Amino acid sequence: MAAAIARDVAILRSTVTAWRAAGARIALVPTMGALHEGHLSLVATAKARADRVILSIFVNPAQFAPSEDFGAYPRSFAQDVAAFTAAGGDLVFAPEIAEVYPAGFATKVSLAGPATAGLEDKFRPDHFAGVATVVAKLLIMAKPDFAVFGEKDYQQLAVIRQMARDLNLEPEIVGAPTVRTEDGLALSSRNVYLTPQERATAPLLHAALEQCRQAIASGVAVDAAVAKAQATLAAAGFAVDYVAARHAETLAPLVSAADGPIRLLVAARLGTTRLVDNIAA
Ligand code: PAF
């Protein structure tokens, strides 16, 4: 049976209330649609721990800067519903913009901590306020037992964990590992923007992080290993926004490997496509 579709909060809530009355454990997988295997692995993580899985599909205007790709962001609703159904999902919550941000909407979650770590926030100043506001709303609207987010957007995951903790939001926040193609490229809805030549270069992003991890493990100073990764990527044609070694939980800068656990994070552009990735070190 195809997954049901809820366009408004009232239907979402009545469905969740009925499931809960029947004793079900409920998971939410928030997405902006354009599903790929990475999203489906989040659904699989959700299914493994829940009786009912909700997928939200909402391209959230509040997290795009005017210069970004809100209008052009890939949208594939019918395929997304089919893929979610095939993955055993139960309900797609796909609200219109006015359902999430009705006329007169005037609230924004204000963030510090990992949201101001000087990584994505430096290049996308209002992004995390938009993400946190919509995620808070989705968690409050759906009231799942837990919600699953990909580690691929590592700073986003840290921001959401911090917000859920600080605001006593009840759903547990579950992180799921990044899914990669065989050549190491992290799956992303934006990979469709890459030209064939850029697509061939893109796996170097992960390779540079891996080399950086190995260098640190073999005793090279963190700063030197990071600088090497940055230079490697620049030489391969990336416009590098940052390569950084940060504390895996706080995202605070590290002086030495002993200050870890370390997370290595990168953001770089190939042509007009901005790619992000990260690994544990
Ligand atoms: O990671 C995403 O797809 C989005 O940032 C999210 C968490 C669905 C919020 O719009």
Coordinates of C-alpha atoms and ligand atoms in Angstrom, one line a residue:
M1 CA 0.0 0.0 0.0
A2 CA 1.3 3.5 -0.9
A3 CA 2.4 5.7 2.0
A4 CA -0.4 8.1 3.0
I5 CA 0.1 11.8 2.4
A6 CA -0.7 14.5 4.9
R7 CA -0.6 18.1 3.7
D8 CA -1.7 19.7 6.9
V9 CA -0.8 19.5 10.6
A10 CA -4.2 18.5 11.7
I11 CA -4.1 15.2 9.6
L12 CA -0.5 14.6 10.7
R13 CA -1.5 15.0 14.3
S14 CA -4.6 12.8 14.2
T15 CA -2.6 10.1 12.4
V16 CA 0.1 10.2 15.0
T17 CA -2.4 10.2 17.9
A18 CA -4.1 7.1 16.5
W19 CA -0.8 5.3 16.1
R20 CA 0.3 6.3 19.6
A21 CA -3.0 5.1 21.0
A22 CA -2.2 1.7 19.4
G23 CA 1.1 1.6 21.2
A24 CA 3.3 2.4 18.2
R25 CA 6.8 3.8 18.4
I26 CA 7.0 6.6 15.8
A27 CA 10.0 8.0 13.9
L28 CA 10.3 11.2 11.8
V29 CA 12.8 11.6 8.9
P30 CA 12.9 15.3 8.0
T31 CA 13.9 15.9 4.3
M32 CA 13.6 18.5 1.6
G33 CA 12.7 15.7 -0.9
A34 CA 14.8 14.7 -4.0
L35 CA 15.4 11.5 -2.2
H36 CA 18.5 9.4 -2.8
E37 CA 20.0 6.3 -1.2
G38 CA 21.3 8.5 1.6
H39 CA 17.8 9.5 2.6
L40 CA 16.6 5.9 2.2
S41 CA 19.3 4.8 4.7
L42 CA 17.8 7.3 7.2
V43 CA 14.4 5.7 6.6
A44 CA 16.0 2.3 7.1
T45 CA 17.5 3.5 10.4
A46 CA 14.1 4.8 11.4
K47 CA 12.3 1.6 10.4
A48 CA 14.8 -0.6 12.4
R49 CA 13.8 1.3 15.6
A50 CA 10.2 2.3 15.1
D51 CA 6.8 0.8 14.2
R52 CA 5.7 3.8 12.1
V53 CA 7.9 6.1 10.0
I54 CA 6.9 9.6 8.8
L55 CA 8.9 11.3 6.1
S56 CA 8.6 15.1 5.9
I57 CA 9.2 16.7 2.5
F58 CA 9.5 20.4 2.8
V59 CA 11.8 22.6 0.8
N60 CA 12.3 25.2 3.6
P61 CA 12.6 28.7 2.2
A62 CA 13.9 30.0 5.6
Q63 CA 17.2 28.2 5.2
F64 CA 18.1 29.5 1.8
A65 CA 19.8 32.8 1.2
P66 CA 18.3 34.9 -1.6
S67 CA 21.4 34.0 -3.7
E68 CA 20.9 30.3 -3.1
D69 CA 19.0 27.7 -5.1
F70 CA 15.5 27.6 -3.4
G71 CA 13.7 28.0 -6.7
A72 CA 15.9 25.5 -8.6
Y73 CA 16.3 23.0 -5.7
P74 CA 15.5 19.5 -7.2
R75 CA 11.9 18.5 -6.6
S76 CA 10.6 14.9 -7.4
F77 CA 7.6 14.4 -5.2
A78 CA 6.0 11.4 -7.0
Q79 CA 9.3 9.5 -7.2
D80 CA 10.0 10.4 -3.5
V81 CA 6.6 9.0 -2.4
A82 CA 7.2 5.8 -4.4
A83 CA 10.7 5.3 -3.0
F84 CA 9.5 5.9 0.6
T85 CA 6.6 3.5 0.0
A86 CA 9.0 0.9 -1.3
A87 CA 11.2 1.4 1.8
G88 CA 8.2 0.5 4.0
G89 CA 7.4 4.1 5.1
D90 CA 4.0 5.0 6.4
L91 CA 3.2 8.7 6.1
V92 CA 4.6 11.6 4.0
F93 CA 4.1 15.0 5.6
A94 CA 4.3 17.5 2.7
P95 CA 2.9 20.8 3.8
E96 CA 2.6 23.9 1.7
I97 CA 4.7 26.9 2.7
A98 CA 1.7 28.7 4.3
E99 CA 1.0 25.6 6.5
V100 CA 4.5 26.0 8.1
Y101 CA 4.8 29.8 7.9
P102 CA 1.3 31.2 8.0
A103 CA 0.7 34.9 7.4
G104 CA 2.1 36.8 10.4
F105 CA 4.6 34.1 11.3
A106 CA 7.3 36.0 13.4
T107 CA 9.4 33.5 15.3
K108 CA 12.9 32.3 14.8
V109 CA 15.1 30.0 16.9
S110 CA 18.2 32.0 17.9
L111 CA 21.4 29.9 18.1
A112 CA 24.9 29.9 19.5
G113 CA 27.3 27.0 20.3
P114 CA 27.9 24.7 17.4
A115 CA 25.8 27.0 15.1
T116 CA 28.4 29.7 15.5
A117 CA 31.5 27.5 15.0
G118 CA 32.7 29.4 12.0
L119 CA 32.1 26.6 9.5
E120 CA 28.9 26.6 7.4
D121 CA 27.6 29.6 9.5
K122 CA 30.5 31.7 8.1
F123 CA 29.4 31.1 4.5
R124 CA 25.6 30.8 5.1
P125 CA 24.9 33.3 7.9
D126 CA 21.1 32.7 8.3
H127 CA 21.0 29.1 7.3
F128 CA 21.0 27.4 10.7
A129 CA 18.3 29.7 12.2
G130 CA 16.1 28.6 9.3
V131 CA 17.0 24.9 9.8
A132 CA 16.5 25.0 13.5
T133 CA 13.2 26.8 13.3
V134 CA 11.7 24.4 10.8
V135 CA 13.1 21.3 12.6
A136 CA 11.7 22.6 16.0
K137 CA 8.3 23.0 14.2
L138 CA 8.5 19.6 12.6
L139 CA 9.3 17.9 16.0
I140 CA 6.5 19.8 17.7
M141 CA 4.0 19.1 14.9
A142 CA 4.8 15.4 14.5
K143 CA 5.8 14.6 18.1
P144 CA 7.8 11.5 17.1
D145 CA 9.7 9.4 19.6
F146 CA 12.8 10.1 17.6
A147 CA 14.0 11.9 14.5
V148 CA 16.8 10.8 12.2
F149 CA 19.3 13.2 10.6
G150 CA 22.3 12.4 8.4
E151 CA 25.9 12.9 9.6
K152 CA 26.7 14.3 6.2
D153 CA 25.5 17.7 7.3
Y154 CA 27.5 17.3 10.5
Q155 CA 27.2 20.9 11.8
Q156 CA 23.5 20.8 11.2
L157 CA 23.2 17.6 13.3
A158 CA 25.2 19.2 16.1
V159 CA 23.0 22.3 16.0
I160 CA 19.8 20.2 16.1
R161 CA 21.2 18.1 19.0
Q162 CA 22.0 21.3 20.9
M163 CA 18.7 22.9 20.2
A164 CA 16.7 19.7 21.3
R165 CA 18.7 19.6 24.5
D166 CA 18.4 23.3 25.3
L167 CA 14.6 23.5 24.5
N168 CA 13.8 20.2 26.2
L169 CA 12.3 18.9 23.0
E170 CA 11.2 15.4 23.7
P171 CA 12.1 13.4 20.6
E172 CA 15.5 11.8 20.6
I173 CA 17.8 13.0 17.9
V174 CA 19.5 10.1 16.0
G175 CA 22.4 10.6 13.7
A176 CA 23.0 8.2 10.8
P177 CA 26.2 7.6 8.8
T178 CA 26.9 9.2 5.5
V179 CA 26.2 7.1 2.4
R180 CA 28.8 7.3 -0.3
T181 CA 29.1 6.2 -3.9
E182 CA 31.8 3.6 -4.6
D183 CA 34.4 6.3 -5.4
G184 CA 33.7 8.0 -2.0
L185 CA 31.5 10.9 -3.0
A186 CA 28.9 11.6 -0.2
L187 CA 25.4 11.3 -1.6
S188 CA 23.7 14.7 -1.9
S189 CA 20.6 16.0 -3.7
R190 CA 22.9 18.7 -5.1
N191 CA 25.2 16.2 -6.8
V192 CA 22.9 16.4 -9.8
Y193 CA 24.3 19.9 -10.5
L194 CA 27.8 18.5 -11.2
T195 CA 29.0 18.4 -14.8
P196 CA 30.6 15.0 -15.8
Q197 CA 34.1 16.6 -15.3
E198 CA 33.2 18.0 -11.9
R199 CA 31.6 14.7 -10.9
A200 CA 35.0 13.0 -11.8
T201 CA 36.8 15.4 -9.5
A202 CA 34.3 15.4 -6.6
P203 CA 35.5 12.2 -4.9
L204 CA 38.8 14.0 -4.1
L205 CA 36.9 15.8 -1.4
H206 CA 36.6 12.6 0.6
A207 CA 40.0 11.4 -0.4
A208 CA 41.6 14.6 1.0
L209 CA 39.8 14.1 4.3
E210 CA 41.0 10.5 4.4
Q211 CA 44.6 11.5 3.8
C212 CA 44.3 14.2 6.5
R213 CA 43.0 11.6 8.9
Q214 CA 45.8 9.2 8.2
A215 CA 48.4 12.0 8.5
I216 CA 47.0 13.0 11.9
A217 CA 47.0 9.3 13.0
S218 CA 50.6 9.0 12.0
G219 CA 51.6 12.0 14.2
V220 CA 51.5 14.9 11.7
A221 CA 50.4 18.1 13.5
V222 CA 46.7 18.9 13.0
D223 CA 47.3 22.3 11.4
A224 CA 49.8 20.9 8.9
A225 CA 47.5 18.0 7.9
V226 CA 44.6 20.4 7.4
A227 CA 46.7 22.8 5.4
K228 CA 47.9 19.9 3.2
A229 CA 44.3 18.8 2.5
Q230 CA 43.4 22.4 1.6
A231 CA 46.3 22.7 -0.8
T232 CA 45.5 19.3 -2.4
L233 CA 41.9 20.4 -3.1
A234 CA 42.8 23.8 -4.4
A235 CA 45.3 22.2 -6.8
A236 CA 42.6 19.9 -8.1
G237 CA 40.3 22.9 -8.9
F238 CA 38.1 23.2 -5.8
A239 CA 37.4 26.7 -4.5
V240 CA 37.8 25.7 -0.8
D241 CA 35.6 27.4 1.8
Y242 CA 37.2 25.5 4.7
V243 CA 38.9 22.4 5.7
A244 CA 38.8 22.1 9.5
A245 CA 39.6 19.8 12.4
R246 CA 37.1 20.3 15.2
H247 CA 36.0 18.7 18.4
A248 CA 33.5 16.1 17.3
E249 CA 30.8 17.3 19.7
T250 CA 31.3 21.0 20.4
L251 CA 32.9 21.8 17.0
A252 CA 35.4 24.0 18.9
P253 CA 38.8 24.4 17.2
L254 CA 41.5 22.0 18.3
V255 CA 45.1 22.8 19.0
S256 CA 46.3 19.2 19.0
A257 CA 44.9 15.7 18.4
A258 CA 44.9 15.2 22.1
D259 CA 42.0 17.7 22.4
G260 CA 39.7 15.3 20.3
P261 CA 37.6 13.3 19.5
I262 CA 38.3 15.0 16.1
R263 CA 35.9 15.5 13.2
L264 CA 37.4 16.7 9.9
L265 CA 35.0 18.9 7.9
V266 CA 35.2 20.3 4.5
A267 CA 33.2 22.6 2.2
A268 CA 34.3 23.4 -1.3
R269 CA 32.9 24.5 -4.6
L270 CA 33.3 22.9 -7.9
G271 CA 32.0 25.3 -10.5
T272 CA 28.7 26.5 -9.1
T273 CA 28.1 23.4 -6.9
R274 CA 29.0 23.6 -3.2
L275 CA 29.9 20.3 -1.6
V276 CA 30.3 19.4 2.1
D277 CA 31.7 16.3 3.7
N278 CA 33.2 15.2 7.0
I279 CA 34.7 12.1 8.6
A280 CA 35.8 11.1 12.1
A281 CA 39.6 11.2 12.7
Ligands
PAF1 O1 19.0 18.3 5.9 C1 17.9 18.7 5.3 O2 17.4 18.2 4.4 C2 17.2 20.0 5.9 O3 18.2 20.9 6.4 C3 16.2 19.6 7.0 C4 16.8 19.0 8.2 C5 15.1 18.7 6.4 C6 15.5 20.9 7.4 O4 14.9 21.6 6.4

